[in-house]
PDB file of C-alpha atoms in Angstrom:
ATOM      1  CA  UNK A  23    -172.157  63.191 -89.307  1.00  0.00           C
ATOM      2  CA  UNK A  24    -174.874  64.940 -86.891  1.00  0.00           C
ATOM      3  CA  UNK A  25    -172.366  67.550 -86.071  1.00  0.00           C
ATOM      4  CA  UNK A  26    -171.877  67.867 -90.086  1.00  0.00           C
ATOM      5  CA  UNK A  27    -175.308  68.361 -90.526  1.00  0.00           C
ATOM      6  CA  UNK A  28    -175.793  71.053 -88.089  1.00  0.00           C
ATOM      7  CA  UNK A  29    -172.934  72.923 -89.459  1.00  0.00           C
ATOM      8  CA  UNK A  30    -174.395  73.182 -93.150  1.00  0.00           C
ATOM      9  CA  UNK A  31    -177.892  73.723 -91.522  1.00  0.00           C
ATOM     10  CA  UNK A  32    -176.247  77.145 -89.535  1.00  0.00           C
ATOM     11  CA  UNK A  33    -173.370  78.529 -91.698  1.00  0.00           C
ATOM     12  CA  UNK A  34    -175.906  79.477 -95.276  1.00  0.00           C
ATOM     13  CA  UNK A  35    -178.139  81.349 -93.091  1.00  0.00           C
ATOM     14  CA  UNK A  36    -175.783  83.004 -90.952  1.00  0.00           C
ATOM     15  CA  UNK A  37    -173.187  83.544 -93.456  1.00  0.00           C
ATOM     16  CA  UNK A  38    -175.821  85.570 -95.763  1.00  0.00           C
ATOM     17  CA  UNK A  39    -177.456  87.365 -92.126  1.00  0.00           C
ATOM     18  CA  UNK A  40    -173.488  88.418 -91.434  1.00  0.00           C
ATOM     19  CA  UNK A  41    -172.734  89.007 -94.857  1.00  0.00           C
ATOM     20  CA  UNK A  42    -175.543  91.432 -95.641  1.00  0.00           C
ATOM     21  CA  UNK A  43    -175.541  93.467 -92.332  1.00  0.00           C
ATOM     22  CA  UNK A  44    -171.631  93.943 -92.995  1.00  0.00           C
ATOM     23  CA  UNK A  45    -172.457  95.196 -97.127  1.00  0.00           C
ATOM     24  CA  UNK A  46    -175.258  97.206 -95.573  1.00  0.00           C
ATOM     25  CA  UNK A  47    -173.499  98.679 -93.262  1.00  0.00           C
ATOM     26  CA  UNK A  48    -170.604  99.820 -95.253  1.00  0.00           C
ATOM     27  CA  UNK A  49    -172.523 100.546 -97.869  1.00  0.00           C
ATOM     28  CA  UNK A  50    -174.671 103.740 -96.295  1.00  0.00           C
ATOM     29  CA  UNK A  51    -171.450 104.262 -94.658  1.00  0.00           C
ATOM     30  CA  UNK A  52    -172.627 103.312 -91.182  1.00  0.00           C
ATOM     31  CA  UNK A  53    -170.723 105.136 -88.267  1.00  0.00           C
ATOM     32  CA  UNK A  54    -170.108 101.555 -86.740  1.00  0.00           C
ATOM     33  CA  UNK A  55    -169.220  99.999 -89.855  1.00  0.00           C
ATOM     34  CA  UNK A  56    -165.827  99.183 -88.339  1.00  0.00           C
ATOM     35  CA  UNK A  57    -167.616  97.356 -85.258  1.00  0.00           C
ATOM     36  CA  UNK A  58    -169.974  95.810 -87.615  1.00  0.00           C
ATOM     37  CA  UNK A  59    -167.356  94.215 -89.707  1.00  0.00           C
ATOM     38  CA  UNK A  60    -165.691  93.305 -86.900  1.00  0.00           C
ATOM     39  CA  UNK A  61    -168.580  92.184 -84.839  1.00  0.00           C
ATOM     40  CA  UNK A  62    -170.085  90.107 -87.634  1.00  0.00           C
ATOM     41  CA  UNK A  63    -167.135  87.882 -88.397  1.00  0.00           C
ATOM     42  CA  UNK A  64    -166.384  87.172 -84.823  1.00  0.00           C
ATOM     43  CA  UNK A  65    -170.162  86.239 -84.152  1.00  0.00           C
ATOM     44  CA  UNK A  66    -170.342  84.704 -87.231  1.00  0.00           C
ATOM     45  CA  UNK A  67    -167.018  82.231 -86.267  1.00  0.00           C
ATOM     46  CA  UNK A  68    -168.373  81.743 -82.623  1.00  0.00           C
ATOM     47  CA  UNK A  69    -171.539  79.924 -84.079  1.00  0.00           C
ATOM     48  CA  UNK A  70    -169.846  77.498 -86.151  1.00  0.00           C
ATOM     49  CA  UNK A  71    -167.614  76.523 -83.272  1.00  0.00           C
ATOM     50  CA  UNK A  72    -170.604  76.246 -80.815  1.00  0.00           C
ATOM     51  CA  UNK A  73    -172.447  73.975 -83.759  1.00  0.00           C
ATOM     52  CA  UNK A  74    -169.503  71.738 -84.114  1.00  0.00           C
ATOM     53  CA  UNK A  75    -168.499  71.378 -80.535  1.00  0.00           C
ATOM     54  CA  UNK A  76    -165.146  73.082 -80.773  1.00  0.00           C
ATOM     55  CA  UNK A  77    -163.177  75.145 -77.983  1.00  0.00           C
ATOM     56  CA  UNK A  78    -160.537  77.656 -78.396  1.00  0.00           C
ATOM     57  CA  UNK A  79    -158.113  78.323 -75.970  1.00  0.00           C
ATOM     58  CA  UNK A  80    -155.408  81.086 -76.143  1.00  0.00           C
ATOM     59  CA  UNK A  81    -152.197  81.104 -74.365  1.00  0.00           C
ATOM     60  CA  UNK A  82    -150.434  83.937 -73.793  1.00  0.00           C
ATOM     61  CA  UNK A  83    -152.493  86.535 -75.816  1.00  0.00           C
ATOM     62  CA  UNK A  84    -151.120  89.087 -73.585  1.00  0.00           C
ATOM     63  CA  UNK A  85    -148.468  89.463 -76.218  1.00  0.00           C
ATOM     64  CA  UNK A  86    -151.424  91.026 -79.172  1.00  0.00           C
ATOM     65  CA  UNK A  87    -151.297  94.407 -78.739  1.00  0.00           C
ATOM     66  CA  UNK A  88    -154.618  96.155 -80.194  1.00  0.00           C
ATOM     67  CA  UNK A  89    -152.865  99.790 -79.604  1.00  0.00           C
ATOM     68  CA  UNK A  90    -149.755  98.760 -82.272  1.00  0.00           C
ATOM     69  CA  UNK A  91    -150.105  97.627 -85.751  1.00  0.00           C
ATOM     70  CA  UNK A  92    -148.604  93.440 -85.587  1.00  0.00           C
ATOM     71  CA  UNK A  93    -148.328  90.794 -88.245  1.00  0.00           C
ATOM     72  CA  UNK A  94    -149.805  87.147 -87.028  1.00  0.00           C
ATOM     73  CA  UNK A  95    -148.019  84.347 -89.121  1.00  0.00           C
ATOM     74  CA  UNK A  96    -149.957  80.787 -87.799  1.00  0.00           C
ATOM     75  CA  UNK A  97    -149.447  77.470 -89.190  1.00  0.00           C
ATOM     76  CA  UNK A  98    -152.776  76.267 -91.848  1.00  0.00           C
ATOM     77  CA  UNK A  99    -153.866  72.560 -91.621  1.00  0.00           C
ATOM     78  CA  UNK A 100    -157.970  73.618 -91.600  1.00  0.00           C
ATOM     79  CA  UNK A 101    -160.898  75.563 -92.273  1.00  0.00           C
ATOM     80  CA  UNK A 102    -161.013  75.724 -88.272  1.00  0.00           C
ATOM     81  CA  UNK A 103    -157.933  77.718 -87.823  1.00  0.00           C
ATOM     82  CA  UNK A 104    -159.542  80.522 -89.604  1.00  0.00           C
ATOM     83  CA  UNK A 105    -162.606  79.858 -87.587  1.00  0.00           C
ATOM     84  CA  UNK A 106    -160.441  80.057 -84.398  1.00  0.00           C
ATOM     85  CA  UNK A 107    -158.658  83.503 -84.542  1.00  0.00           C
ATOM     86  CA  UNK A 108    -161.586  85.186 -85.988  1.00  0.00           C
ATOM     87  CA  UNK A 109    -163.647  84.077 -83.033  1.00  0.00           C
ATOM     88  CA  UNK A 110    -160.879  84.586 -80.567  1.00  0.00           C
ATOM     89  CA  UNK A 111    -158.295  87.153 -81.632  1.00  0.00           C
ATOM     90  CA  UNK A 112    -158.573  89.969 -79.227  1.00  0.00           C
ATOM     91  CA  UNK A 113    -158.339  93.580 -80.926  1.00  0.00           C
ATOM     92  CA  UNK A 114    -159.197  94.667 -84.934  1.00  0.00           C
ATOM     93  CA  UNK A 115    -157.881  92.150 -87.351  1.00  0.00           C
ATOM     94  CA  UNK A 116    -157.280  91.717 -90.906  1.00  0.00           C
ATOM     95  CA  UNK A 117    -157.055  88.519 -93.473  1.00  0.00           C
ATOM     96  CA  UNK A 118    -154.780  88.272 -96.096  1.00  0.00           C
ATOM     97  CA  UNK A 119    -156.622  85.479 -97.605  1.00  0.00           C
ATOM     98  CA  UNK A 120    -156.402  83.419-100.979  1.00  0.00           C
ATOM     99  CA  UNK A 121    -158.728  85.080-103.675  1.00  0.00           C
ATOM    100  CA  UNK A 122    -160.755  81.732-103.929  1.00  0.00           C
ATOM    101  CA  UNK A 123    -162.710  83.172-100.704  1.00  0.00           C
ATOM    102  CA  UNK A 124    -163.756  86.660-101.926  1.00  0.00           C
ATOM    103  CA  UNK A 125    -165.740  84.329-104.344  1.00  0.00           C
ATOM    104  CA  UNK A 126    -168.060  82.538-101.829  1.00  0.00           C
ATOM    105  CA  UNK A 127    -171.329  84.209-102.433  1.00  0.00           C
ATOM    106  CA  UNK A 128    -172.474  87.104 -99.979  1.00  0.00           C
ATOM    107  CA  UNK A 129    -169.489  86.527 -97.240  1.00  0.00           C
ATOM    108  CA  UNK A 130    -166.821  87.176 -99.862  1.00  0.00           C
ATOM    109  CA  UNK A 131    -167.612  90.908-101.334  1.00  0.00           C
ATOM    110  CA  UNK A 132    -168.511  91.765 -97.594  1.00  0.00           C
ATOM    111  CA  UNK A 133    -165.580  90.771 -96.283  1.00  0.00           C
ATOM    112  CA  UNK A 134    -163.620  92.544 -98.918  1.00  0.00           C
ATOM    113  CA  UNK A 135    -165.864  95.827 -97.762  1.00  0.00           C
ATOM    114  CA  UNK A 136    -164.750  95.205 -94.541  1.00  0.00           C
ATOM    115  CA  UNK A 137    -161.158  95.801 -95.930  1.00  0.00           C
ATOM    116  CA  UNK A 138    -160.111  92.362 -95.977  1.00  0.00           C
ATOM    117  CA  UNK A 139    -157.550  91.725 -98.522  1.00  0.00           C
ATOM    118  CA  UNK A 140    -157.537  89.339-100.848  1.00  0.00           C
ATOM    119  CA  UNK A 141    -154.400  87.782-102.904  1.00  0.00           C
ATOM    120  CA  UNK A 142    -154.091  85.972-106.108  1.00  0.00           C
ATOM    121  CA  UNK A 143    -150.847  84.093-105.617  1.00  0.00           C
ATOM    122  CA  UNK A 144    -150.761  83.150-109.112  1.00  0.00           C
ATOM    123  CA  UNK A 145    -150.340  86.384-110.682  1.00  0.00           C
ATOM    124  CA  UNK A 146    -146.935  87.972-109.042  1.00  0.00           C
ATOM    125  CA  UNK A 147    -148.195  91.816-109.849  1.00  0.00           C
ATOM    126  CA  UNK A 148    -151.569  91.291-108.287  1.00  0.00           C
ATOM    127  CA  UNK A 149    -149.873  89.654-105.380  1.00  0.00           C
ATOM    128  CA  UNK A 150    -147.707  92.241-105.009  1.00  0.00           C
ATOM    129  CA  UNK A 151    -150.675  95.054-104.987  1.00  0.00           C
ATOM    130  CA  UNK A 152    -152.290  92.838-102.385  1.00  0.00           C
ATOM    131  CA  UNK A 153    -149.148  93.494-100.076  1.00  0.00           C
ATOM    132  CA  UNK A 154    -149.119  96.932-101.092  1.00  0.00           C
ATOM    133  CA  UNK A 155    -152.818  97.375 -99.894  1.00  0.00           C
ATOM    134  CA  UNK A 156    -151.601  95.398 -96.764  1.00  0.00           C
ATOM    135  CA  UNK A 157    -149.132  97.596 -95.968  1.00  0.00           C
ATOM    136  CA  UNK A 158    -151.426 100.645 -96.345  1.00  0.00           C
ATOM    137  CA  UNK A 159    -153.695  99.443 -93.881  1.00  0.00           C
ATOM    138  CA  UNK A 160    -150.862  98.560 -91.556  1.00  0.00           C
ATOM    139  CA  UNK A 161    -149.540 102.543 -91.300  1.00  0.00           C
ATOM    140  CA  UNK A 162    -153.297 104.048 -91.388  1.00  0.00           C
ATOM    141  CA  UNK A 163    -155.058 101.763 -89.270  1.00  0.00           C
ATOM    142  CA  UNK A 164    -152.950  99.495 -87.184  1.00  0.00           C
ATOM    143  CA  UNK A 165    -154.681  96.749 -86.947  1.00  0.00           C
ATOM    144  CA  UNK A 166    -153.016  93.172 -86.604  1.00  0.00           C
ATOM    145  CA  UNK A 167    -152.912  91.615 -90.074  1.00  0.00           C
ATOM    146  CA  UNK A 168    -153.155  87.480 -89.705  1.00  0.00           C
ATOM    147  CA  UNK A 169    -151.141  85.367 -92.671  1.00  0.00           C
ATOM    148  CA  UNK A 170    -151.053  81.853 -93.276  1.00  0.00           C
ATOM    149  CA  UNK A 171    -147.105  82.003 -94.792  1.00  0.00           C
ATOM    150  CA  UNK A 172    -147.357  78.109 -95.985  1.00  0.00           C
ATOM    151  CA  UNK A 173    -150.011  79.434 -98.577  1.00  0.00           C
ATOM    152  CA  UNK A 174    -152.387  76.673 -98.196  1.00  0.00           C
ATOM    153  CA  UNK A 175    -153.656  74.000 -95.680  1.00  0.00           C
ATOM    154  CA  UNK A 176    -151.189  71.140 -94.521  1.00  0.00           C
ATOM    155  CA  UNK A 177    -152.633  67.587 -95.365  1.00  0.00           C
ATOM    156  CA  UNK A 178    -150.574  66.073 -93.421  1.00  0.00           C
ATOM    157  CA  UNK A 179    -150.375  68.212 -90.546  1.00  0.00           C
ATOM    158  CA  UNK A 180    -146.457  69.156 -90.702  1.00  0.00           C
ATOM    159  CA  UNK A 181    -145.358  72.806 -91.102  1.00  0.00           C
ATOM    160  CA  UNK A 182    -145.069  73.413 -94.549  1.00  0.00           C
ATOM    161  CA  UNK A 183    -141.862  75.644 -96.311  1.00  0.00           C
ATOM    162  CA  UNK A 184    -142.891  79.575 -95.651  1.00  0.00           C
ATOM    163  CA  UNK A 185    -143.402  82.133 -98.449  1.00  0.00           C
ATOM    164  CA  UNK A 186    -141.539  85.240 -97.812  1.00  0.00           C
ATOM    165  CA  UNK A 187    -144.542  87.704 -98.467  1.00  0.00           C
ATOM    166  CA  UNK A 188    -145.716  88.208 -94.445  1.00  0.00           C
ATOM    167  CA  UNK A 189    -142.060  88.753 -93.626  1.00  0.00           C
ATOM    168  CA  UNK A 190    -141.387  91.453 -96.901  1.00  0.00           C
ATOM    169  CA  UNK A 191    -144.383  93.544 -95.424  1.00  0.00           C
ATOM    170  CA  UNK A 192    -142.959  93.310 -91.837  1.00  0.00           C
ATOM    171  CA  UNK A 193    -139.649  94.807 -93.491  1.00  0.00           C
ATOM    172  CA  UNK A 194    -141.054  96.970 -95.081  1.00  0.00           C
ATOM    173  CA  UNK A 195    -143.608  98.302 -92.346  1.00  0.00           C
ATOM    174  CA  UNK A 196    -141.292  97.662 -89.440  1.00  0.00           C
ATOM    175  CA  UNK A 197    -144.005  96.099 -87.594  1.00  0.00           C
ATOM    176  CA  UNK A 198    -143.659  93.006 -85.133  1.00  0.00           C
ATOM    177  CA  UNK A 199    -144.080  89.311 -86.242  1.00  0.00           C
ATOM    178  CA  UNK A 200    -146.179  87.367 -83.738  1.00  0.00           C
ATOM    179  CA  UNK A 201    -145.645  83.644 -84.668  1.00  0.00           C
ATOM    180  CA  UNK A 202    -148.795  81.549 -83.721  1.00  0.00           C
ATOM    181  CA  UNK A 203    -149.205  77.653 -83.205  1.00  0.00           C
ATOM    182  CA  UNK A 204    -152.674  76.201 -84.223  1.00  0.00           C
ATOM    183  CA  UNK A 205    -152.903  72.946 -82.747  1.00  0.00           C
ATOM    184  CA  UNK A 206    -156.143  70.884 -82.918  1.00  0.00           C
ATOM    185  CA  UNK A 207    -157.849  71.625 -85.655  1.00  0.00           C
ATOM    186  CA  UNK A 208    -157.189  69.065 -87.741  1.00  0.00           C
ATOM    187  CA  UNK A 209    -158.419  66.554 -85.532  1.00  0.00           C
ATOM    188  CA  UNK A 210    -161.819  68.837 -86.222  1.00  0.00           C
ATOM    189  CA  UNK A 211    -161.563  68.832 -89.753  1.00  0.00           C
ATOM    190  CA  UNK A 212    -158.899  67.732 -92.132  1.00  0.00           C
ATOM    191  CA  UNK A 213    -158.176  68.572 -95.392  1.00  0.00           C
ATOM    192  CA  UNK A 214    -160.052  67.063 -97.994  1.00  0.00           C
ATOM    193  CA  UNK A 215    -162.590  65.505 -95.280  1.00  0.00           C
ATOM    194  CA  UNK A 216    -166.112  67.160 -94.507  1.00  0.00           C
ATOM    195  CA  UNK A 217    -165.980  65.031 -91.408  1.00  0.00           C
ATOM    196  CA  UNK A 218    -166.138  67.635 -88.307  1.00  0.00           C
ATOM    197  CA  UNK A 219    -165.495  66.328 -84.828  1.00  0.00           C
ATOM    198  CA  UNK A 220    -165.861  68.018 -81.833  1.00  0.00           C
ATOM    199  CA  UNK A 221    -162.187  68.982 -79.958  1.00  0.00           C
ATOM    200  CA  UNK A 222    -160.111  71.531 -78.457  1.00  0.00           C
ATOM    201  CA  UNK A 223    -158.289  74.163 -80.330  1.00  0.00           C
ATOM    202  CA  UNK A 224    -155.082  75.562 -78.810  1.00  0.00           C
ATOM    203  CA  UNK A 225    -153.823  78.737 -80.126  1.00  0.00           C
ATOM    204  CA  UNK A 226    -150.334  79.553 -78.299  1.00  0.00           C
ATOM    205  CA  UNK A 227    -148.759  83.146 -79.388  1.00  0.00           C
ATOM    206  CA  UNK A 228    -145.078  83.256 -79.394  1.00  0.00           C
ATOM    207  CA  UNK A 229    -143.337  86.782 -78.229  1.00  0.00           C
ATOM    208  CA  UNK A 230    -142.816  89.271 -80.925  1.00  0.00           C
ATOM    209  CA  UNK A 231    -140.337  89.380 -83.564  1.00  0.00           C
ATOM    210  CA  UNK A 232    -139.081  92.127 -83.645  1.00  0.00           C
ATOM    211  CA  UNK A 233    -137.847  93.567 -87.289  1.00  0.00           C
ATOM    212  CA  UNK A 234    -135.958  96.802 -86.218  1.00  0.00           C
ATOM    213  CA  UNK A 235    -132.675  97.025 -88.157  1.00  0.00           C
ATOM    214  CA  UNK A 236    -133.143  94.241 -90.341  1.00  0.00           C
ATOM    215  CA  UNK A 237    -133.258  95.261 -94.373  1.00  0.00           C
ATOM    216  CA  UNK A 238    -134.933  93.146 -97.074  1.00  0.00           C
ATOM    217  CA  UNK A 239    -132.052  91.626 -97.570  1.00  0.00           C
ATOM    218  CA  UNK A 240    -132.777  89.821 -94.499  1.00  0.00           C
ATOM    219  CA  UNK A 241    -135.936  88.262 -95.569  1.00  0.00           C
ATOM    220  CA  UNK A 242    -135.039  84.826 -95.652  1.00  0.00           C
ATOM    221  CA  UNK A 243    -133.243  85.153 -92.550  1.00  0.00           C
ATOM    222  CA  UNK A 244    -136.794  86.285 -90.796  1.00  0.00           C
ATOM    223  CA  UNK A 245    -138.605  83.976 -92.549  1.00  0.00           C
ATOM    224  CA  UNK A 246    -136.709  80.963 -91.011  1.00  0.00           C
ATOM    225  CA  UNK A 247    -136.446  82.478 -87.495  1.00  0.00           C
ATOM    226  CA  UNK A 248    -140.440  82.574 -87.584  1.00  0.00           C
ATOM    227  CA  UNK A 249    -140.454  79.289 -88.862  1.00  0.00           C
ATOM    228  CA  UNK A 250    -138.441  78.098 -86.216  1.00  0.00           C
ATOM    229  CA  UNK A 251    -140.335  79.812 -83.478  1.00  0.00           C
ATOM    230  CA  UNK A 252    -143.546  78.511 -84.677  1.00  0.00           C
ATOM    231  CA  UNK A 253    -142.599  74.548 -84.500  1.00  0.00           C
ATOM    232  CA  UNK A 254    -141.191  75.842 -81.106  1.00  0.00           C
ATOM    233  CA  UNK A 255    -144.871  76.891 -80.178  1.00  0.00           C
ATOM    234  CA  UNK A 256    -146.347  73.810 -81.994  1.00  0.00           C
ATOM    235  CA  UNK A 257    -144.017  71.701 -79.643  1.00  0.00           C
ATOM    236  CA  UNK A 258    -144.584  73.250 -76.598  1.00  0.00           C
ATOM    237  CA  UNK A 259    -148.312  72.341 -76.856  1.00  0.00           C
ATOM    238  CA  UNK A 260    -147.867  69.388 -77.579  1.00  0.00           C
ATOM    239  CA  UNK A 261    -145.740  68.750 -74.169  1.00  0.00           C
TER     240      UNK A 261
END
């Protein structure tokens, strides 16, 4: 409960400090708006660990390169796996993230200035200009664009089925999938619980996918390979 308390005591003020240098910053059209939005975030995510007595630890991060455009697929059973590659994730990165979040106050519309993109799963056509805004980024910026392919958090904890956007962009891009296993975090924080309990986050990157003469008709196909590779990584922590 302490370590609750400190948590909601940290993240209104720094979420509006982060939130507002990031608007501000875009806004005049700041010549380090691109470090600000990605110095903010990563700040921003290092706090909230520190306050809830969390560790991150990444294995074999060797295998992000921050020269090539890469899509990061990762298992979602918490708020603290977002909290963990933001904080951690070497290079520039981008969310695709559920719409619900460009909706929190402040944080949301700066993170969307930031170029953060934002999808409504719900409505197919807006989902579909969300990947199409994904994929621009991808060719003009290269950054490494993170996905959560089950959609939502686990409650249970088990990899849940995969949707096949992440793996129609990397099709359609031709850029690498890094599979990612996030294990830890929800002994932090489950879903549905505001409990938070201090731990150790492991993220362990798997070695590139590569997509290079694959079509869309092979979507499925990738999408199960990933799957596969990430309850591979999921395992091999766990050993």
């Amino acid at each position: 409960m302490i370590r609750l308390i400190l948590v909601v005591l940290v993240i209104i003020p720094a979420t509006i400090y982060s939130g507002i240098l990031m608007m501000w910053a875009v806004w005049r059209k700041s010549p380090n708006a691109v470090c600000v939005c990605h110095r903010q975030p990563r700040g921003w995510a290092r706090v909230l660990l520190w306050c809830s007595g969390v560790d991150v630890v990444l294995e074999n991060e060797g295998v992000i390169d921050a020269d090539r455009p890469q899509i990061l697929v990762a298992n979602h059973a918490s708020w603290y796996d977002v909290l963990a590659l933001v904080g951690s994730m070497p290079g520039r990165t981008l969310f695709v993230a559920k719409k619900e979040i460009a909706d929190v106050p402040v944080f949301g519309p700066a993170l969307k200035a930031c170029g953060h993109i934002f999808i409504d799963r719900k409505d197919r056509n807006r989902a579909v200009e969300s990947l199409a805004e994904a994929r621009r980024r991808l060719e003009e910026e290269s950054p490494t664009i993170i996905m959560f392919p089950e959609g939502t958090r686990s409650a249970t904890g088990d990899l849940q089925p995969f949707k096949k956007g992440a793996f129609v962009l990397g099709l359609q891009t031709g850029v690498d999938i890094v599979p990612a296993a996030i294990v830890g975090s929800r002994e932090v924080m489950k879903k549905g619980s505001l409990l938070v309990r201090p731990g150790k986050i492991t993220v362990r990157f798997g070695e590139p996918i590569s997509v290079e003469g694959l079509t869309l008709e092979s979507r499925s196909e990738l999408t199960e390979r990933a799957r596969e590779a990430l309850l591979q990584l999921q395992a091999e922590v766990a050993r």
